[in-house]
Short mmCIF file of C-alpha atoms in Angstrom, two decimals:
data_model
loop_
_atom_site.label_atom_id
_atom_site.label_comp_id
_atom_site.label_asym_id
_atom_site.label_seq_id
_atom_site.Cartn_x
_atom_site.Cartn_y
_atom_site.Cartn_z
CA MET A 1 -215.49 111.56 104.22
CA SER A 2 -214.37 112.32 100.69
CA VAL A 3 -215.56 113.23 97.23
CA ALA A 4 -217.19 110.37 95.37
CA ALA A 5 -215.54 109.31 92.14
CA GLU A 6 -217.71 108.11 89.31
CA ALA A 7 -215.99 105.12 87.72
CA PRO A 8 -216.76 103.88 84.21
CA GLY A 9 -218.57 100.60 83.74
CA ARG A 10 -215.78 98.98 81.75
CA HIS A 11 -213.94 95.91 83.08
CA GLY A 12 -216.21 95.38 86.09
CA VAL A 13 -215.85 98.74 87.89
CA THR A 14 -219.27 100.38 87.93
CA GLY A 15 -220.97 103.38 89.49
CA THR A 16 -219.28 105.10 92.42
CA ALA A 17 -215.95 103.42 93.05
CA THR A 18 -214.84 102.49 96.58
CA VAL A 19 -211.45 101.61 98.00
CA GLU A 20 -210.67 99.43 101.01
CA ILE A 21 -207.21 99.62 102.57
CA THR A 22 -205.99 96.57 104.49
CA ILE A 23 -203.30 96.82 107.17
CA PRO A 24 -202.13 93.36 108.40
CA VAL A 25 -200.59 93.48 111.88
CA TYR A 26 -198.86 91.05 114.21
CA ASN A 27 -197.74 92.37 117.60
CA GLU A 28 -197.80 95.97 116.41
CA GLU A 29 -199.25 97.73 119.49
CA ARG A 30 -196.53 100.38 119.26
CA ALA A 31 -196.74 101.19 115.54
CA LEU A 32 -200.49 100.79 114.91
CA PRO A 33 -201.86 104.02 116.49
CA GLY A 34 -199.49 106.28 114.56
CA CYS A 35 -200.20 104.39 111.33
CA VAL A 36 -203.98 104.70 111.59
CA ARG A 37 -203.86 108.32 112.73
CA THR A 38 -201.59 109.35 109.85
CA LEU A 39 -203.40 107.32 107.21
CA HIS A 40 -206.86 108.43 108.36
CA ARG A 41 -205.86 112.09 108.22
CA TYR A 42 -204.32 111.71 104.78
CA LEU A 43 -207.37 109.92 103.36
CA SER A 44 -209.82 112.42 104.90
CA GLU A 45 -207.97 115.44 103.59
CA ARG A 46 -206.45 114.34 100.30
CA PHE A 47 -207.99 111.16 98.90
CA PRO A 48 -210.87 111.86 96.45
CA VAL A 49 -212.49 108.38 96.50
CA PRO A 50 -214.77 106.82 99.16
CA TRP A 51 -212.60 104.65 101.39
CA ARG A 52 -212.39 102.56 104.50
CA ILE A 53 -209.53 101.06 106.51
CA THR A 54 -209.47 97.46 107.75
CA ILE A 55 -206.95 96.40 110.39
CA VAL A 56 -206.35 92.65 110.20
CA ASN A 57 -204.99 91.29 113.47
CA ASN A 58 -202.95 88.14 112.79
CA ALA A 59 -203.16 86.28 116.14
CA SER A 60 -201.15 88.93 117.99
CA THR A 61 -199.97 87.98 121.47
CA ASP A 62 -199.57 91.55 122.79
CA ALA A 63 -202.18 94.31 123.11
CA THR A 64 -202.57 94.81 119.35
CA ALA A 65 -206.17 93.51 119.29
CA ALA A 66 -207.28 95.92 122.01
CA VAL A 67 -205.45 98.81 120.38
CA ALA A 68 -207.08 98.02 117.03
CA ARG A 69 -210.59 97.96 118.53
CA ALA A 70 -209.94 101.25 120.32
CA LEU A 71 -208.83 102.85 117.05
CA ALA A 72 -211.91 101.53 115.24
CA GLY A 73 -214.10 103.12 117.89
CA ARG A 74 -212.22 106.39 117.66
CA TYR A 75 -211.97 106.90 113.90
CA ALA A 76 -214.85 106.74 111.43
CA GLY A 77 -214.27 104.36 108.53
CA VAL A 78 -211.92 102.06 110.44
CA GLY A 79 -212.79 98.40 111.05
CA VAL A 80 -211.06 95.37 112.58
CA LEU A 81 -210.83 91.77 111.44
CA ASP A 82 -209.40 89.31 113.99
CA LEU A 83 -207.78 86.11 112.73
CA ALA A 84 -206.67 83.16 114.83
CA ALA A 85 -203.65 82.36 112.65
CA LYS A 86 -200.54 84.26 111.55
CA GLY A 87 -199.54 85.09 108.00
CA ARG A 88 -199.61 88.22 105.87
CA GLY A 89 -200.97 86.25 102.93
CA LEU A 90 -203.73 84.83 105.10
CA ALA A 91 -204.64 88.35 106.26
CA LEU A 92 -204.88 89.64 102.69
CA ARG A 93 -206.76 86.58 101.46
CA GLU A 94 -209.39 86.92 104.22
CA SER A 95 -209.76 90.70 104.03
CA TRP A 96 -209.71 90.99 100.25
CA GLY A 97 -211.92 87.95 99.82
CA ARG A 98 -214.63 89.47 102.03
CA SER A 99 -214.42 93.00 100.63
CA ASP A 100 -217.25 94.53 98.64
CA ALA A 101 -215.11 97.50 97.55
CA ASP A 102 -214.20 97.94 93.89
CA VAL A 103 -210.49 98.19 94.66
CA VAL A 104 -208.56 96.77 97.60
CA VAL A 105 -205.19 98.04 98.80
CA TYR A 106 -202.53 96.62 101.09
CA MET A 107 -199.89 98.63 102.90
CA ASP A 108 -197.49 97.90 105.75
CA VAL A 109 -198.18 99.24 109.21
CA ASP A 110 -194.84 101.06 109.28
CA LEU A 111 -195.94 103.28 106.36
CA SER A 112 -192.51 102.91 104.78
CA THR A 113 -194.04 103.87 101.44
CA GLY A 114 -194.95 107.53 100.96
CA LEU A 115 -198.72 108.03 100.85
CA ASP A 116 -198.54 110.37 97.87
CA ALA A 117 -198.23 107.22 95.75
CA LEU A 118 -201.65 105.93 96.87
CA LEU A 119 -203.81 107.74 94.34
CA PRO A 120 -201.47 106.90 91.40
CA LEU A 121 -201.64 103.30 92.64
CA VAL A 122 -205.43 102.96 92.54
CA ALA A 123 -206.25 105.31 89.64
CA PRO A 124 -205.50 102.85 86.80
CA LEU A 125 -207.61 100.23 88.58
CA LEU A 126 -210.57 102.55 89.10
CA ASN A 127 -210.71 103.50 85.43
CA GLY A 128 -210.23 99.90 84.23
CA HIS A 129 -206.84 100.42 82.59
CA SER A 130 -205.05 97.85 84.78
CA ASP A 131 -205.92 94.84 86.94
CA ILE A 132 -203.27 94.98 89.67
CA ALA A 133 -201.01 97.84 90.76
CA ILE A 134 -197.81 97.66 92.78
CA GLY A 135 -195.47 100.14 94.36
CA SER A 136 -191.92 99.62 93.13
CA ARG A 137 -188.71 100.62 94.85
CA LEU A 138 -186.75 99.59 91.76
CA ALA A 139 -188.68 101.45 89.06
CA PRO A 140 -187.19 104.60 87.48
CA GLY A 141 -188.04 107.59 89.65
CA ALA A 142 -188.26 105.67 92.93
CA ARG A 143 -186.41 107.07 95.94
CA ILE A 144 -185.42 104.68 98.72
CA VAL A 145 -183.46 104.63 101.95
CA ARG A 146 -182.59 101.17 103.27
CA GLY A 147 -179.72 99.07 104.54
CA VAL A 148 -177.25 97.21 102.35
CA ARG A 149 -178.44 93.73 103.35
CA ARG A 150 -182.08 94.30 102.41
CA GLU A 151 -181.02 96.09 99.24
CA VAL A 152 -178.90 93.14 98.09
CA VAL A 153 -181.52 90.54 99.06
CA SER A 154 -184.28 92.46 97.30
CA ARG A 155 -182.37 92.95 94.07
CA CYS A 156 -181.21 89.32 93.96
CA TYR A 157 -184.75 88.07 94.58
CA ASN A 158 -186.27 90.22 91.85
CA ALA A 159 -183.48 89.17 89.48
CA LEU A 160 -184.49 85.55 90.14
CA LEU A 161 -188.05 86.44 89.18
CA ARG A 162 -186.96 88.08 85.95
CA PHE A 163 -184.58 85.36 84.79
CA GLY A 164 -186.33 82.34 86.32
CA HIS A 165 -189.95 83.25 85.58
CA GLY A 166 -189.63 85.93 82.93
CA ALA A 167 -191.42 88.41 85.22
CA ARG A 168 -191.80 91.88 83.77
CA PHE A 169 -192.64 93.66 87.03
CA SER A 170 -189.65 95.02 88.92
CA ASP A 171 -190.49 94.71 92.64
CA ALA A 172 -192.54 91.84 94.02
CA GLN A 173 -192.02 92.48 97.73
CA CYS A 174 -192.87 96.13 98.30
CA GLY A 175 -195.67 96.32 100.88
CA PHE A 176 -197.82 98.62 98.78
CA LYS A 177 -200.21 96.92 96.36
CA ALA A 178 -203.75 97.21 95.01
CA ALA A 179 -206.09 95.07 92.92
CA ARG A 180 -209.56 95.09 91.43
CA THR A 181 -211.86 92.82 93.42
CA ASP A 182 -213.52 91.36 90.32
CA VAL A 183 -210.09 90.05 89.31
CA LEU A 184 -209.26 88.79 92.81
CA ARG A 185 -212.45 86.72 93.08
CA ALA A 186 -211.07 84.38 90.42
CA LEU A 187 -207.39 84.74 91.28
CA LEU A 188 -207.30 84.33 95.08
CA PRO A 189 -208.40 80.65 95.16
CA ALA A 190 -205.38 79.80 92.99
CA VAL A 191 -202.88 81.43 95.39
CA ARG A 192 -201.68 78.77 97.82
CA ASP A 193 -199.24 80.68 100.04
CA GLY A 194 -200.52 82.29 103.22
CA SER A 195 -197.37 84.06 104.32
CA TRP A 196 -194.75 86.38 102.79
CA PHE A 197 -194.67 84.68 99.37
CA PHE A 198 -198.36 85.55 98.85
CA ASP A 199 -197.53 88.80 97.01
CA THR A 200 -195.11 87.16 94.62
CA GLU A 201 -197.39 84.23 93.84
CA LEU A 202 -200.31 86.55 93.18
CA LEU A 203 -198.24 88.62 90.75
CA LEU A 204 -196.75 85.61 88.96
CA LEU A 205 -200.18 84.06 88.46
CA ALA A 206 -201.65 87.38 87.34
CA GLU A 207 -198.93 87.93 84.74
CA HIS A 208 -199.06 84.29 83.61
CA ASN A 209 -202.79 84.68 82.97
CA GLY A 210 -202.42 87.84 80.91
CA LEU A 211 -203.51 90.41 83.49
CA ARG A 212 -202.10 93.92 83.31
CA ILE A 213 -199.85 94.98 86.21
CA HIS A 214 -199.24 98.69 86.73
CA GLU A 215 -196.11 99.89 88.55
CA VAL A 216 -195.77 103.09 90.53
CA PRO A 217 -192.32 104.36 91.57
CA VAL A 218 -192.47 105.12 95.29
CA ASP A 219 -190.62 106.94 98.02
CA TRP A 220 -189.64 104.31 100.58
CA MET A 221 -187.77 104.45 103.87
CA GLU A 222 -186.81 101.31 105.78
CA ASP A 223 -188.22 100.86 109.29
CA VAL A 224 -185.72 98.73 111.20
CA ASP A 225 -188.42 97.69 113.72
CA SER A 226 -189.58 94.89 111.44
CA ARG A 227 -191.13 91.47 112.13
CA VAL A 228 -189.60 89.98 108.98
CA ASP A 229 -187.17 87.06 109.30
CA VAL A 230 -185.12 87.84 106.19
CA VAL A 231 -183.30 84.48 105.96
CA GLY A 232 -186.36 82.35 106.73
CA THR A 233 -188.52 84.37 104.36
CA ALA A 234 -185.94 84.08 101.57
CA TRP A 235 -185.89 80.28 101.92
CA GLU A 236 -189.69 80.06 101.82
CA ASP A 237 -189.73 82.35 98.80
CA LEU A 238 -187.30 80.12 96.91
CA ARG A 239 -189.48 77.10 97.59
CA GLY A 240 -192.48 79.07 96.42
CA LEU A 241 -190.76 80.06 93.19
CA CYS A 242 -190.05 76.41 92.40
CA ARG A 243 -193.65 75.44 93.19
CA VAL A 244 -195.10 78.14 90.92
CA ALA A 245 -192.66 77.20 88.13
CA LEU A 246 -193.93 73.61 88.33
CA ALA A 247 -197.53 74.84 88.26
CA LYS A 248 -196.78 76.83 85.12
CA ALA A 249 -195.19 73.82 83.49
CA ASN A 250 -198.06 71.42 84.14
CA GLY A 251 -200.83 73.91 83.43
CA ASP A 252 -202.11 74.34 86.99
CA ALA A 253 -201.25 78.05 86.93
CA ARG A 254 -204.03 78.79 84.44
CA VAL A 255 -206.96 80.46 86.22
CA ALA A 256 -210.47 80.19 84.82
CA GLY A 257 -213.05 82.95 85.14
CA LEU A 258 -210.72 85.96 84.99
CA PRO A 259 -212.13 89.09 83.30
CA ARG A 260 -210.78 89.40 79.78
CA ARG A 261 -210.04 92.63 78.00
CA PRO A 262 -211.71 93.31 74.67
CA GLU A 263 -209.73 93.05 71.47
CA LEU A 264 -207.86 96.17 70.39
CA ALA A 265 -210.06 98.57 68.44
CA PRO A 266 -209.55 102.16 67.26
CA THR A 267 -210.89 104.90 69.51
CA HIS A 268 -211.51 107.37 66.69
CA PRO A 269 -214.73 106.50 64.78
CA ASP A 270 -213.18 107.41 61.43
CA ALA A 271 -209.78 105.86 61.95
CA VAL A 272 -208.08 104.59 58.81
CA LEU A 273 -206.45 101.28 59.67
CA ALA A 274 -203.50 99.73 57.92
CA PRO A 275 -204.79 97.02 55.53
CA GLY A 276 -202.70 93.99 56.47
CA ALA A 277 -202.78 94.11 60.26
CA ARG A 278 -202.73 90.32 60.33
CA ARG A 279 -199.82 90.29 57.88
CA ALA A 280 -198.04 92.86 60.02
CA ARG A 281 -198.44 90.64 63.06
CA THR A 282 -197.11 87.69 61.12
CA GLY A 283 -194.21 89.81 59.93
CA ARG A 284 -193.38 90.85 63.47
CA GLN A 285 -193.49 87.21 64.57
CA LEU A 286 -191.27 86.18 61.68
CA LEU A 287 -188.78 88.93 62.49
CA TRP A 288 -188.48 87.94 66.14
CA PHE A 289 -188.44 84.24 65.31
CA ALA A 290 -185.71 84.81 62.71
CA VAL A 291 -183.57 86.78 65.13
CA ILE A 292 -184.03 84.17 67.85
CA GLY A 293 -183.54 81.36 65.35
CA LEU A 294 -180.28 82.81 64.04
CA ALA A 295 -178.97 83.24 67.56
CA SER A 296 -180.07 79.70 68.44
CA THR A 297 -178.46 78.24 65.33
CA ALA A 298 -175.19 80.03 66.04
CA LEU A 299 -175.27 78.80 69.63
CA THR A 300 -176.09 75.25 68.52
CA VAL A 301 -173.20 75.21 66.07
CA ALA A 302 -170.80 76.64 68.65
CA LEU A 303 -171.87 74.11 71.28
CA TYR A 304 -171.71 71.28 68.76
CA ALA A 305 -168.18 72.22 67.73
CA LEU A 306 -167.16 72.35 71.38
CA LEU A 307 -168.84 69.09 72.39
CA ARG A 308 -167.78 67.22 69.24
CA GLU A 309 -164.24 67.01 70.64
CA ALA A 310 -165.48 64.57 73.29
CA LEU A 311 -168.76 63.15 71.94
CA ALA A 312 -170.04 61.34 68.87
CA PRO A 313 -171.95 63.44 66.30
CA LEU A 314 -175.46 62.45 67.45
CA ALA A 315 -174.65 62.88 71.14
CA ALA A 316 -173.03 66.26 70.55
CA ASN A 317 -176.03 67.38 68.48
CA LEU A 318 -178.49 66.24 71.16
CA ALA A 319 -176.66 68.02 73.97
CA ALA A 320 -176.34 71.24 71.96
CA LEU A 321 -180.02 71.16 70.95
CA VAL A 322 -181.29 70.52 74.47
CA VAL A 323 -179.54 73.63 75.75
CA THR A 324 -180.53 75.90 72.88
CA THR A 325 -184.12 74.62 72.67
CA VAL A 326 -184.84 75.61 76.26
CA LEU A 327 -183.49 79.10 75.63
CA ASN A 328 -185.17 79.32 72.22
CA THR A 329 -188.62 78.35 73.52
CA GLU A 330 -188.43 80.80 76.40
CA ALA A 331 -187.32 83.61 74.09
CA ASN A 332 -190.17 82.89 71.67
CA ARG A 333 -192.66 82.80 74.54
CA ARG A 334 -191.56 86.23 75.71
CA LEU A 335 -191.00 87.94 72.35
CA THR A 336 -192.58 86.14 69.39
CA PHE A 337 -195.92 84.74 70.51
CA LEU A 338 -196.90 87.34 73.10
CA GLY A 339 -200.64 86.83 72.71
CA ALA A 340 -200.54 83.06 72.98
CA ARG A 341 -202.00 81.43 76.06
CA ALA A 342 -199.63 78.53 76.53
CA GLY A 343 -198.91 76.65 79.72
CA THR A 344 -201.08 73.53 79.78
CA GLY A 345 -199.65 70.04 79.85
CA ARG A 346 -200.88 69.50 76.30
CA VAL A 347 -198.98 72.53 75.04
CA HIS A 348 -195.77 71.42 76.75
CA ALA A 349 -196.18 67.94 75.28
CA LYS A 350 -196.56 69.51 71.84
CA GLY A 351 -193.39 71.53 72.43
CA LEU A 352 -191.47 68.38 73.30
CA LEU A 353 -192.78 66.67 70.19
CA VAL A 354 -191.64 69.62 68.03
CA PHE A 355 -188.20 69.33 69.58
CA ALA A 356 -188.13 65.58 68.90
CA LEU A 357 -189.02 66.16 65.23
CA TYR A 358 -186.40 68.88 64.95
CA TYR A 359 -183.76 66.63 66.51
CA ALA A 360 -184.71 63.71 64.28
CA PHE A 361 -184.42 65.93 61.19
CA THR A 362 -181.02 67.41 62.05
CA SER A 363 -179.66 64.08 63.24
CA GLY A 364 -180.97 62.41 60.09
CA ALA A 365 -179.03 64.94 58.04
CA LEU A 366 -175.83 64.01 59.87
CA LEU A 367 -176.53 60.28 59.42
CA LEU A 368 -177.19 60.78 55.72
CA LEU A 369 -173.93 62.69 55.36
CA ASP A 370 -172.06 59.90 57.11
CA ALA A 371 -173.64 57.33 54.76
CA LEU A 372 -172.81 59.31 51.61
CA VAL A 373 -169.36 60.64 52.54
CA PRO A 374 -167.01 58.33 54.45
CA GLU A 375 -165.21 60.24 57.20
CA PRO A 376 -166.50 63.74 56.32
CA GLY A 377 -164.46 66.68 57.53
CA ARG A 378 -165.58 68.77 60.47
CA ALA A 379 -166.26 71.79 58.25
CA LEU A 380 -168.62 69.74 56.04
CA GLU A 381 -170.40 68.40 59.14
CA LEU A 382 -170.97 71.93 60.38
CA LEU A 383 -172.21 73.08 56.95
CA VAL A 384 -174.77 70.24 56.79
CA LEU A 385 -175.83 70.96 60.36
CA VAL A 386 -176.35 74.66 59.56
CA ALA A 387 -178.47 73.83 56.51
CA ALA A 388 -180.55 71.26 58.40
CA SER A 389 -181.00 73.66 61.31
CA ALA A 390 -182.22 76.40 58.98
CA LEU A 391 -184.83 74.14 57.38
CA GLY A 392 -185.81 72.73 60.76
CA THR A 393 -186.18 76.23 62.16
CA ALA A 394 -188.62 77.21 59.40
CA ALA A 395 -190.69 74.11 60.03
CA ARG A 396 -190.54 74.77 63.78
CA PHE A 397 -191.95 78.27 63.31
CA ALA A 398 -194.87 76.91 61.33
CA LEU A 399 -195.60 74.28 63.99
CA LEU A 400 -195.31 76.72 66.88
CA ARG A 401 -197.55 79.28 65.23
CA THR A 402 -200.25 77.00 63.87
CA TRP A 403 -200.21 74.19 66.42
CA VAL A 404 -198.39 74.77 69.72
CA PHE A 405 -199.42 78.41 70.29
CA SER A 406 -202.58 78.47 68.21
CA HIS A 407 -205.09 78.67 71.13
CA ARG A 408 -205.45 82.22 72.47
#
């Protein structure tokens, strides 16, 4: 069938690696034969890893089931899994959950994604470099042909992921993904969606739990004969995004039992390492925290000055701090404490307590000023607030580093 690839034993991929490609279908009697014929020929002639194809029939009401069985009988390495319920996520959950391959792949029946991206997709999973790989229509180097409506919807959706969840992957919805099965065994039970949001939820949970996601720029051409209800799917996706955000906030998005990568170590046996690696890490954290803290302080002062026209000092300070604290915490999560494994309810409670202490300190400074100087000028108020914010920011860094984000 193909040339066997010897995979290293690191990160759970051992011996001769195997790849299983899942094709979920619902009422695809027209498109399925051409898909299997083209894919089978490509894999037989050009794919250097042992493979098999699994067609997952999602309760089709046309002749898809019969067509799939006929194709399985005609082509070696093709199997069929019949499900009684619809849902792309359900199809992937069932097929991937039963697979004994080292790497599992999903692609759409319309083959919108060019097959030349298949080997680059699975290669970093086979050698243990990455945990999940996705085809991206938005990554540099990708070439796509699609209508304006789907282009706008896709870009808006992925922008929501970036700004709402801090996602670092660029394209959650491309029907071209792969994953290591040792990672999926722990991750799949945590994915609740069984439909179109399945892909996004899987990626968000993977990234939230520190897994490495590899992106491959793809060639992609839209097939207008699609079973996707764009409006209905978009609504379900928005609900899913809110649900996953809540799970992150209360700690339910943490998945136990995931394979962990070893700590960074030099490859060269005689490498000369910089003596203060820990100090360097602290310095990097201080640099990012200082930059974020300065920006937060400036924003707090600007908001306070704006709100002080209509509110009392303490109320204006509280409103300004609530806004900037949310932005500050998110920025520190993404940039300062990258290795920290935050997300549990206890960690969020600690974060709220740090904010309360910070607010009490800055508000206390304003109260003390009011007690010492009757009717202080606005400039003096702002000066005291800046000084209190600077001291509070230093204390906040110490608390975040040694208490809130201390568990890795």
